[in-house]
Amino acid sequence: MTGRPLPELPDVIGLGLPRLTAGFDGAERLDRRTHLAVHGCAPRLTEDRLTRLAEGVGLRGRGGAGFPFARKVRAVGEAARRRCVRPVVVINGCEGEPACRKDAVLLGRAPHLVLDGALLAAEVLGARTLVVGVTRQRAEASVREALAERGLTDRRGRTVRARVVRLPERLVSGEASALLRAAGGGPAVPPGRHARACEEGLGGAPTLLSNAETFAQLAVAARLGTDRYATTGAPAEPGTLLLTLSGGVPRPCVVEAPSGVPMGYVLRTCGADPALQGVLVGGYHGAWLDAATAYGAAVSRDALATAGGTLGAGAVLPLPASTCPLGETARVAHWLAAESAGQCGPCRLGLPALAGALADVVAGAGPGALEAVREAARGLRGRGACRHPDGSARFVLSALTAFTDDLAAHVLGGGCGRGTAGVLPLPAPTRTGAPEGREGAERLAVDRTLCAGHGLCAGLVPELVRLGRDGCPSLADTTVPAHLRGRAQRAVRRCPALALYLAREEQGRDRRQEQDRARDGDPHPRSGRRSGKR
């Protein structure tokens, strides 16, 4: 029950009759023949019938935003006819969030169900281009194999040209505009200029972009029809949904459950300890719920919103009583700060400030640090080039509401008395190409005996370094991600006092332990050796 990275294809559990995961009990991956044997052929629909079907089953995007699918289809169709151009269909299978695996499971094990929905939409809109965005290797291989099984390629002259785009496994890769930018040959980060994909998407064409589960749900609904689709799930949100359970459970898993099922039933089925502190719903852009609220909530978009949470991308993370909830939140907040695209002020400066202020609260810095958290969160809302700052602020602020007793203990007392166990999953540290025998992730570290507080490092890599009130640097409790390594190396080279350096993860851990012993009065801390060349 630790924060190890989730497997790419975790176990799958079904609550009730399976729909999206039908056939998983008999096959690891449903190839074209097996898929047709399980699901049958997809029907052909007109644009009007498809939109009425999507409205009838209340189909919304399953990637987090929850936008009505029928409205997207209509908007793309109208824009394409008005401009007399062919639209594009894009499947967003980019799960950069460490706590989500539902789309990886669909693309890895039932890729044809996702393609059925996307090709159905492409047919009714007259689209001739299909793009599938992925971030993980097995999903890419599975989709490429599925396209080959259908005879779909990116060659000219085909009725539908289909291709797969592999993006870096980062949180911002799943943002719609980042995927479109990468699919067009640019960097996988959101652009500064906002444009509606339904009007001006990939290559400037009207683009229907939706999540992998959304297209799979469309394929199921097209086969079942409105009435049969609504025979399971909540009346206002019929059908099933996919959840990724991790954190305080024995094994991470993906669950297909009818909408409206009690959250407590899902947690018990997955083996969560009944003595929970709270549950994070919606992932790292979601919100914390205290244990009583979470157990009393139903798993649906409306029910979770009423309880103060969000369904988001379907990640559910129970938190056991053995770890500090604010420490866990601060650990993820540092990761969120390092995951930003680094191209707008709220991300590059605001998110590190938010994470650092929360770390100060955990360290017992008092009411001033708590007010700094709230001030930093207020400065993030609605000001970013994408929704990353908003989601990160919601995540942090929800912890202050859900864990009030722990918050009071840290702000007014000596802390909650529990360490941070690292229960919430984060990606495995990226290996940075060290010499043979010395591989491993690296952290920024500072020799306090040399540091003169010039502050140059905080300007070069604010995602990992911020200046304290005394002008000395405070380092984020996270390894250096690959996309920040160049700037971290530059900060090391340019440090005027030669105090900043990169330490291997194991060395950094040893040095922190030495500093703790020295602070506790141990006169003989072990000597350490710095790594990395200047």
Coordinates of C-alpha atoms in Angstrom, one line a residue:
M1 CA 0.0 0.0 0.0
T2 CA 2.7 2.5 -1.1
G3 CA 2.8 5.1 -3.8
R4 CA 4.5 2.9 -6.4
P5 CA 3.6 3.7 -10.0
L6 CA 0.6 1.8 -11.2
P7 CA 1.0 -1.0 -13.7
E8 CA 0.1 -0.1 -17.2
L9 CA -2.7 -2.6 -17.3
P10 CA -3.9 -3.3 -13.7
D11 CA -6.5 -5.9 -12.7
V12 CA -10.1 -5.3 -13.9
I13 CA -13.1 -5.8 -11.6
G14 CA -16.7 -5.8 -12.7
L15 CA -19.6 -4.8 -10.5
G16 CA -22.7 -6.1 -12.3
L17 CA -22.9 -7.2 -15.9
P18 CA -19.9 -5.9 -17.9
R19 CA -20.3 -3.7 -20.9
L20 CA -17.1 -2.0 -21.7
T21 CA -15.1 -4.9 -20.2
A22 CA -17.2 -7.7 -21.7
G23 CA -15.0 -10.5 -22.8
F24 CA -12.1 -9.7 -20.5
D25 CA -12.7 -12.9 -18.6
G26 CA -11.9 -15.0 -21.7
A27 CA -9.2 -12.9 -23.4
E28 CA -6.3 -10.7 -22.4
R29 CA -6.9 -8.6 -25.5
L30 CA -9.9 -8.7 -27.8
D31 CA -8.7 -8.9 -31.3
R32 CA -11.0 -8.1 -34.2
R33 CA -12.5 -11.6 -34.4
T34 CA -13.0 -11.8 -30.7
H35 CA -14.4 -8.3 -30.5
L36 CA -17.1 -9.1 -33.1
A37 CA -17.9 -12.4 -31.3
V38 CA -18.5 -10.5 -28.0
H39 CA -20.1 -7.3 -29.2
G40 CA -21.3 -7.9 -32.7
C41 CA -21.1 -5.5 -35.6
A42 CA -21.6 -1.8 -35.0
P43 CA -24.8 -0.3 -36.6
R44 CA -24.7 2.6 -39.1
L45 CA -26.4 5.8 -37.9
T46 CA -27.1 9.2 -39.4
E47 CA -25.9 12.4 -37.7
D48 CA -29.4 13.1 -36.3
R49 CA -29.8 9.6 -34.9
L50 CA -26.4 9.6 -33.4
T51 CA -26.9 12.9 -31.6
R52 CA -30.4 11.9 -30.4
L53 CA -28.8 8.6 -29.1
A54 CA -26.1 10.5 -27.2
E55 CA -28.7 12.9 -25.7
G56 CA -31.0 10.0 -24.8
V57 CA -28.3 8.2 -22.8
G58 CA -26.9 11.4 -21.4
L59 CA -23.4 10.7 -22.8
R60 CA -20.8 13.2 -21.6
G61 CA -17.1 13.3 -22.0
R62 CA -15.3 10.8 -19.7
G63 CA -12.0 12.6 -19.6
G64 CA -12.7 15.0 -16.8
A65 CA -14.6 18.0 -18.3
G66 CA -17.9 16.1 -18.8
F67 CA -19.0 18.1 -21.8
P68 CA -22.2 16.8 -23.5
F69 CA -21.1 14.6 -26.5
A70 CA -24.1 15.4 -28.6
R71 CA -23.4 19.2 -28.5
K72 CA -19.8 18.5 -29.6
V73 CA -21.0 16.4 -32.6
R74 CA -23.5 19.1 -33.7
A75 CA -21.0 21.9 -33.3
V76 CA -18.4 20.0 -35.4
G77 CA -21.0 19.1 -38.1
E78 CA -22.3 22.7 -38.4
A79 CA -18.8 24.2 -38.5
A80 CA -17.7 21.7 -41.2
R81 CA -20.8 22.4 -43.4
R82 CA -20.4 26.2 -42.9
R83 CA -16.8 26.1 -44.0
C84 CA -17.2 23.3 -46.6
V85 CA -14.3 21.3 -45.1
R86 CA -13.8 17.8 -43.9
P87 CA -13.8 17.5 -40.1
V88 CA -11.3 15.4 -38.1
V89 CA -11.9 12.9 -35.3
V90 CA -9.4 12.6 -32.5
I91 CA -9.4 10.0 -29.7
N92 CA -7.7 11.3 -26.6
G93 CA -6.1 8.3 -24.9
C94 CA -3.4 10.3 -23.2
E95 CA -3.5 9.5 -19.5
G96 CA -0.7 11.6 -18.1
E97 CA -2.2 11.4 -14.6
P98 CA -0.4 8.8 -12.5
A99 CA -3.6 7.6 -10.8
C100 CA -5.6 6.9 -14.0
R101 CA -5.5 3.7 -16.0
K102 CA -9.0 3.2 -17.4
D103 CA -8.2 4.4 -20.9
A104 CA -5.0 2.4 -20.9
V105 CA -7.1 -0.7 -20.1
L106 CA -9.6 0.1 -22.9
L107 CA -7.0 0.8 -25.5
G108 CA -4.8 -2.1 -24.4
R109 CA -7.5 -4.7 -24.1
A110 CA -10.6 -3.5 -26.0
P111 CA -9.2 -1.2 -28.7
H112 CA -11.8 -2.1 -31.3
L113 CA -14.6 -0.9 -29.0
V114 CA -13.0 2.6 -28.9
L115 CA -12.4 2.5 -32.6
D116 CA -16.0 1.5 -33.3
G117 CA -17.3 4.6 -31.6
A118 CA -14.7 6.9 -33.2
L119 CA -15.3 5.5 -36.7
L120 CA -19.1 5.7 -36.2
A121 CA -18.7 9.4 -35.4
A122 CA -16.3 9.9 -38.4
E123 CA -18.8 8.3 -40.7
V124 CA -21.8 10.5 -39.7
L125 CA -19.6 13.7 -39.9
G126 CA -17.9 12.8 -43.2
A127 CA -14.5 12.9 -41.5
R128 CA -11.6 11.3 -43.5
T129 CA -9.0 11.6 -40.8
L130 CA -8.8 9.7 -37.5
V131 CA -6.0 10.3 -34.9
V132 CA -5.4 8.4 -31.7
G133 CA -3.3 10.0 -29.1
V134 CA -1.6 7.8 -26.5
T135 CA 1.2 8.1 -23.9
R136 CA 2.1 4.5 -23.1
Q137 CA 3.8 1.8 -25.0
R138 CA 1.3 -1.0 -24.7
A139 CA -1.6 1.2 -25.6
E140 CA 0.3 2.4 -28.7
A141 CA 1.1 -1.2 -29.8
S142 CA -2.4 -2.4 -29.2
V143 CA -4.0 0.5 -31.2
R144 CA -1.5 0.0 -34.1
E145 CA -2.4 -3.7 -34.2
A146 CA -6.1 -2.9 -34.1
L147 CA -5.8 -0.5 -37.0
A148 CA -3.8 -3.1 -39.0
E149 CA -6.6 -5.7 -38.3
R150 CA -9.1 -3.3 -39.8
G151 CA -6.8 -2.4 -42.8
L152 CA -6.6 1.3 -41.7
T153 CA -3.4 3.2 -42.5
D154 CA -2.3 6.8 -43.0
R155 CA -1.8 6.3 -46.8
R156 CA -3.3 8.6 -49.3
G157 CA -6.4 7.4 -51.2
R158 CA -7.9 5.6 -48.2
T159 CA -11.5 6.3 -47.2
V160 CA -10.3 7.0 -43.7
R161 CA -6.7 7.8 -42.9
A162 CA -5.8 6.7 -39.4
R163 CA -2.7 7.2 -37.4
V164 CA -1.4 7.0 -33.8
V165 CA 0.5 9.8 -32.1
R166 CA 2.7 9.0 -29.1
L167 CA 3.0 11.9 -26.6
P168 CA 5.3 12.2 -23.5
E169 CA 3.8 10.6 -20.4
R170 CA 3.1 14.0 -18.7
L171 CA 0.0 15.5 -17.1
V172 CA -0.3 18.3 -19.6
S173 CA -0.3 15.8 -22.5
G174 CA -3.9 14.9 -21.8
E175 CA -5.0 18.5 -22.3
A176 CA -7.0 18.6 -25.5
S177 CA -5.1 21.5 -27.0
A178 CA -1.8 19.9 -26.2
L179 CA -2.8 16.7 -28.0
L180 CA -3.9 18.7 -31.0
R181 CA -0.7 20.7 -31.1
A182 CA 1.4 17.5 -30.9
A183 CA -0.7 15.7 -33.5
G184 CA 0.0 18.7 -35.8
G185 CA 3.8 18.3 -35.3
G186 CA 4.3 20.8 -32.5
P187 CA 5.3 20.4 -28.8
A188 CA 2.9 18.5 -26.5
V189 CA 2.0 21.6 -24.5
P190 CA -1.1 23.8 -24.5
P191 CA -0.9 26.9 -26.8
G192 CA -1.2 30.3 -25.3
R193 CA -4.1 31.2 -27.7
H194 CA -7.4 29.5 -26.9
A195 CA -9.4 28.1 -29.8
R196 CA -12.5 25.8 -29.8
A197 CA -11.5 22.5 -31.3
C198 CA -15.0 22.1 -32.9
E199 CA -14.3 25.3 -34.9
E200 CA -10.6 25.2 -35.4
G201 CA -8.8 22.0 -34.3
L202 CA -6.2 19.8 -36.0
G203 CA -4.8 21.5 -39.0
G204 CA -7.4 24.2 -38.6
A205 CA -10.3 21.9 -39.4
P206 CA -13.3 21.4 -37.2
T207 CA -12.3 18.5 -34.8
L208 CA -14.4 16.1 -32.7
L209 CA -12.0 15.3 -29.9
S210 CA -13.1 13.1 -27.0
N211 CA -11.8 10.6 -24.5
A212 CA -11.3 7.0 -25.3
E213 CA -14.0 5.8 -22.8
T214 CA -16.5 8.3 -24.4
F215 CA -16.1 6.7 -27.8
A216 CA -16.3 3.2 -26.2
Q217 CA -19.6 4.2 -24.5
L218 CA -20.9 5.5 -27.8
A219 CA -20.2 2.1 -29.4
V220 CA -22.0 0.3 -26.6
A221 CA -25.0 2.7 -26.8
A222 CA -25.3 2.3 -30.6
R223 CA -25.6 -1.4 -30.2
L224 CA -28.0 -1.4 -27.2
G225 CA -30.2 1.6 -28.0
T226 CA -31.4 4.2 -25.6
D227 CA -33.8 2.0 -23.6
R228 CA -31.5 -1.0 -23.1
Y229 CA -28.6 1.2 -22.3
A230 CA -30.6 2.8 -19.5
T231 CA -31.4 -0.6 -17.8
T232 CA -28.4 -0.1 -15.5
G233 CA -27.1 2.9 -13.7
A234 CA -28.6 6.0 -12.2
P235 CA -31.8 7.3 -14.0
A236 CA -30.2 10.7 -14.6
E237 CA -26.8 9.2 -15.7
P238 CA -27.5 5.7 -17.1
G239 CA -25.0 3.1 -18.0
T240 CA -21.7 2.1 -16.4
L241 CA -18.5 3.9 -15.8
L242 CA -14.8 3.1 -15.3
L243 CA -12.9 3.9 -12.1
T244 CA -9.3 3.5 -11.3
L245 CA -8.8 2.5 -7.6
S246 CA -5.3 3.0 -6.1
G247 CA -3.8 4.5 -3.0
G248 CA -5.0 2.8 0.2
V249 CA -6.0 -0.5 -1.5
P250 CA -4.0 -3.8 -1.6
R251 CA -3.8 -3.7 -5.4
P252 CA -4.6 -1.0 -7.9
C253 CA -7.4 -2.0 -10.2
V254 CA -9.9 -0.7 -12.8
V255 CA -13.5 -1.1 -11.9
E256 CA -16.5 -1.1 -14.2
A257 CA -19.6 -0.2 -12.1
P258 CA -23.1 1.0 -12.8
S259 CA -23.3 4.7 -12.2
G260 CA -25.0 5.5 -8.9
V261 CA -23.4 2.6 -7.0
P262 CA -22.5 3.6 -3.4
M263 CA -18.9 4.6 -3.0
G264 CA -18.6 2.5 0.2
Y265 CA -19.5 -0.6 -1.8
V266 CA -16.8 0.1 -4.4
L267 CA -14.2 0.8 -1.7
R268 CA -15.0 -2.4 0.3
T269 CA -15.0 -4.5 -2.9
C270 CA -11.5 -3.3 -3.7
G271 CA -10.2 -4.0 -0.2
A272 CA -9.9 -0.5 1.2
D273 CA -9.5 -0.3 5.0
P274 CA -12.8 0.9 6.6
A275 CA -10.8 3.2 8.9
L276 CA -10.0 5.8 6.2
Q277 CA -9.1 9.4 6.7
G278 CA -10.6 10.4 3.4
V279 CA -11.0 9.7 -0.3
L280 CA -9.6 11.6 -3.3
V281 CA -12.1 11.6 -6.1
G282 CA -11.3 12.8 -9.6
G283 CA -7.5 12.3 -9.3
Y284 CA -4.9 15.1 -8.8
H285 CA -7.2 17.7 -10.4
G286 CA -10.0 16.4 -8.2
A287 CA -11.0 17.0 -4.6
W288 CA -10.6 15.3 -1.2
L289 CA -13.7 14.1 0.6
D290 CA -13.6 13.2 4.3
A291 CA -14.4 9.6 5.1
A292 CA -18.0 10.0 6.2
T293 CA -18.9 12.1 3.1
A294 CA -17.2 9.7 0.8
Y295 CA -18.8 6.6 2.2
G296 CA -22.2 8.3 2.0
A297 CA -21.8 9.4 -1.6
A298 CA -22.9 7.7 -4.8
V299 CA -20.5 7.3 -7.7
S300 CA -22.0 9.6 -10.3
R301 CA -21.1 13.0 -11.7
D302 CA -24.0 14.8 -10.0
A303 CA -23.8 12.9 -6.7
L304 CA -20.1 13.6 -6.3
A305 CA -20.5 17.2 -7.2
T306 CA -23.2 17.6 -4.5
A307 CA -20.8 16.0 -2.0
G308 CA -18.1 18.5 -2.9
G309 CA -16.1 16.3 -5.1
T310 CA -15.8 15.6 -8.8
L311 CA -15.9 12.4 -11.0
G312 CA -13.2 13.8 -13.2
A313 CA -11.3 11.1 -15.1
G314 CA -12.6 8.4 -12.7
A315 CA -9.6 8.1 -10.3
V316 CA -10.6 7.1 -6.7
L317 CA -7.8 7.1 -4.0
P318 CA -8.7 6.2 -0.5
L319 CA -6.2 7.4 2.2
P320 CA -5.4 5.1 5.1
A321 CA -5.1 6.4 8.7
S322 CA -1.4 5.7 8.9
T323 CA -0.1 8.6 6.9
C324 CA -0.3 12.4 7.1
P325 CA -3.0 13.6 4.7
L326 CA -1.5 17.1 4.3
G327 CA 2.0 15.6 3.8
E328 CA 0.6 13.4 1.0
T329 CA -1.1 16.4 -0.6
A330 CA 2.1 18.5 -0.4
R331 CA 4.0 15.7 -2.0
V332 CA 1.6 15.6 -5.0
A333 CA 1.5 19.4 -5.1
H334 CA 5.3 19.5 -5.7
W335 CA 4.8 17.0 -8.5
L336 CA 2.0 19.0 -10.0
A337 CA 4.2 22.1 -9.9
A338 CA 7.0 20.3 -11.8
E339 CA 4.5 18.9 -14.3
S340 CA 3.5 22.3 -15.7
A341 CA 4.2 23.3 -19.2
G342 CA 6.3 26.2 -17.7
Q343 CA 5.0 28.7 -20.3
C344 CA 2.7 30.9 -18.2
G345 CA 3.2 32.7 -14.9
P346 CA 0.4 30.9 -12.9
C347 CA 2.0 27.5 -13.7
R348 CA 5.7 28.4 -13.6
L349 CA 5.5 30.6 -10.5
G350 CA 2.2 30.1 -8.9
L351 CA 2.2 26.3 -8.6
P352 CA 5.6 26.2 -6.9
A353 CA 4.5 28.9 -4.5
L354 CA 1.3 26.9 -3.7
A355 CA 3.3 23.7 -3.1
G356 CA 5.9 25.5 -1.0
A357 CA 3.3 27.2 1.2
L358 CA 1.6 23.9 1.8
A359 CA 4.9 22.3 2.7
D360 CA 5.4 25.2 5.2
V361 CA 2.1 24.4 6.8
V362 CA 3.0 20.7 7.2
A363 CA 6.3 21.8 8.8
G364 CA 4.4 23.9 11.4
A365 CA 5.1 27.4 10.0
G366 CA 1.8 28.6 11.6
P367 CA -1.3 30.6 10.4
G368 CA 0.8 32.8 8.1
A369 CA 1.7 29.8 6.0
L370 CA -2.0 28.7 5.8
E371 CA -3.0 32.1 4.6
A372 CA -0.2 31.9 2.0
V373 CA -1.7 28.7 0.7
R374 CA -5.1 30.3 0.2
E375 CA -3.6 33.4 -1.3
A376 CA -1.5 31.4 -3.8
A377 CA -4.6 29.3 -4.7
R378 CA -6.7 32.5 -5.3
G379 CA -4.0 33.8 -7.7
L380 CA -4.2 30.6 -9.8
R381 CA -7.8 30.5 -10.7
G382 CA -8.8 31.2 -14.3
R383 CA -5.4 32.6 -15.2
G384 CA -3.5 29.7 -16.8
A385 CA -3.1 28.8 -20.5
C386 CA -4.9 25.6 -19.6
R387 CA -6.8 24.1 -16.6
H388 CA -3.8 22.7 -14.9
P389 CA -3.5 25.6 -12.3
D390 CA -7.2 25.5 -11.6
G391 CA -7.2 21.8 -11.0
S392 CA -4.1 21.9 -8.8
A393 CA -5.6 24.7 -6.7
R394 CA -8.9 22.7 -6.2
F395 CA -6.9 19.7 -5.1
V396 CA -4.9 21.5 -2.5
L397 CA -7.8 23.6 -1.1
S398 CA -10.0 20.6 -0.8
A399 CA -7.4 19.1 1.6
L400 CA -7.8 22.1 3.9
T401 CA -11.5 21.4 4.1
A402 CA -11.5 17.6 4.3
F403 CA -8.7 17.3 7.0
T404 CA -9.6 20.1 9.4
D405 CA -8.3 18.3 12.5
D406 CA -4.9 17.6 10.9
L407 CA -4.8 21.1 9.6
A408 CA -5.3 22.5 13.1
A409 CA -2.6 20.1 14.5
H410 CA -0.1 21.4 12.0
V411 CA -1.0 25.1 12.2
L412 CA -1.5 25.4 15.9
G413 CA 0.4 22.5 17.4
G414 CA 3.4 20.3 16.7
G415 CA 1.9 18.4 13.8
C416 CA -0.3 15.3 13.5
G417 CA 2.4 12.9 14.6
R418 CA 2.4 10.8 11.4
G419 CA 4.9 10.7 8.7
T420 CA 4.2 10.9 5.0
A421 CA 4.2 7.3 3.7
G422 CA 3.9 8.2 0.0
V423 CA 0.6 6.3 -0.5
L424 CA -0.6 8.3 -3.5
P425 CA 1.0 7.0 -6.7
L426 CA 3.4 9.1 -8.7
P427 CA 5.4 8.2 -11.8
A428 CA 8.7 6.3 -11.4
P429 CA 11.6 8.7 -11.4
T430 CA 13.2 9.1 -14.8
R431 CA 16.7 7.7 -15.1
T432 CA 19.0 10.5 -16.2
G433 CA 21.7 8.7 -18.1
A434 CA 24.3 8.5 -15.4
P435 CA 27.4 6.4 -16.0
E436 CA 27.1 2.6 -15.8
G437 CA 26.7 1.4 -12.2
R438 CA 25.5 4.8 -11.1
E439 CA 22.0 5.0 -12.6
G440 CA 19.1 6.5 -10.8
A441 CA 16.9 9.5 -10.5
E442 CA 18.4 12.8 -9.3
R443 CA 17.3 15.6 -7.0
L444 CA 18.5 19.2 -6.7
A445 CA 20.4 19.7 -3.5
V446 CA 22.2 22.6 -1.9
D447 CA 25.3 22.8 0.3
R448 CA 24.1 25.2 3.0
T449 CA 27.6 26.0 4.1
L450 CA 28.3 27.5 0.7
C451 CA 25.0 29.0 -0.3
A452 CA 25.0 32.8 -0.2
G453 CA 21.4 33.4 -1.2
H454 CA 22.0 34.8 -4.6
G455 CA 18.6 33.4 -5.8
L456 CA 19.7 32.7 -9.3
C457 CA 18.5 29.1 -9.1
A458 CA 15.0 30.1 -8.2
G459 CA 14.8 32.2 -11.4
L460 CA 16.1 29.4 -13.6
V461 CA 14.0 26.6 -12.3
P462 CA 11.2 28.0 -10.1
E463 CA 9.3 24.7 -10.4
L464 CA 11.9 23.1 -8.1
V465 CA 13.4 26.0 -6.1
R466 CA 11.8 28.9 -4.3
L467 CA 13.4 31.5 -2.0
G468 CA 12.5 31.6 1.6
R469 CA 11.9 34.8 3.5
D470 CA 15.6 34.9 4.4
G471 CA 16.6 34.7 0.7
C472 CA 17.9 31.1 0.9
P473 CA 16.6 28.5 -1.5
S474 CA 14.0 25.9 -0.5
L475 CA 14.0 22.8 -2.7
A476 CA 10.9 20.9 -3.8
D477 CA 10.6 17.4 -2.4
T478 CA 10.6 15.7 -5.8
T479 CA 13.1 14.3 -8.2
V480 CA 14.1 16.3 -11.3
P481 CA 11.7 15.3 -14.2
A482 CA 13.2 14.8 -17.6
H483 CA 11.7 17.9 -19.1
L484 CA 13.3 20.1 -16.4
R485 CA 16.7 18.4 -16.4
G486 CA 18.3 20.9 -18.8
R487 CA 17.3 23.9 -16.7
A488 CA 18.3 22.2 -13.5
Q489 CA 21.8 21.6 -14.9
R490 CA 22.0 25.2 -16.0
A491 CA 21.1 26.3 -12.5
V492 CA 23.9 24.1 -11.1
R493 CA 26.4 25.5 -13.6
R494 CA 25.5 29.1 -12.9
C495 CA 25.3 29.0 -9.1
P496 CA 27.8 31.8 -8.1
A497 CA 28.7 30.1 -4.8
L498 CA 28.9 26.5 -6.3
A499 CA 26.4 25.5 -3.7
L500 CA 23.8 23.8 -5.9
Y501 CA 24.3 20.3 -7.2
L502 CA 22.5 17.3 -8.5
A503 CA 22.5 14.3 -6.2
R504 CA 21.3 10.8 -7.1
E505 CA 18.1 9.9 -5.3
E506 CA 19.9 7.5 -2.9
Q507 CA 22.5 10.1 -2.1
G508 CA 20.0 12.8 -1.6
R509 CA 18.1 10.5 0.9
D510 CA 21.3 9.8 2.8
R511 CA 22.2 13.5 3.0
R512 CA 18.7 14.4 4.3
Q513 CA 19.1 11.7 7.0
E514 CA 22.5 13.2 7.9
Q515 CA 21.0 16.7 8.2
D516 CA 18.2 15.3 10.4
R517 CA 20.7 13.6 12.7
A518 CA 22.8 16.7 12.9
R519 CA 19.8 18.8 13.8
D520 CA 18.9 16.2 16.5
G521 CA 22.3 16.6 18.1
D522 CA 24.2 13.6 16.6
P523 CA 27.9 14.7 16.7
H524 CA 29.0 12.1 14.2
P525 CA 26.8 12.2 11.1
R526 CA 28.1 10.0 8.3
S527 CA 30.1 11.8 5.7
G528 CA 28.6 12.1 2.2
R529 CA 30.1 12.8 -1.2
R530 CA 28.5 15.0 -3.7
S531 CA 27.7 13.7 -7.2
G532 CA 27.5 15.3 -10.5
K533 CA 30.0 17.4 -12.4
R534 CA 30.0 21.2 -12.6

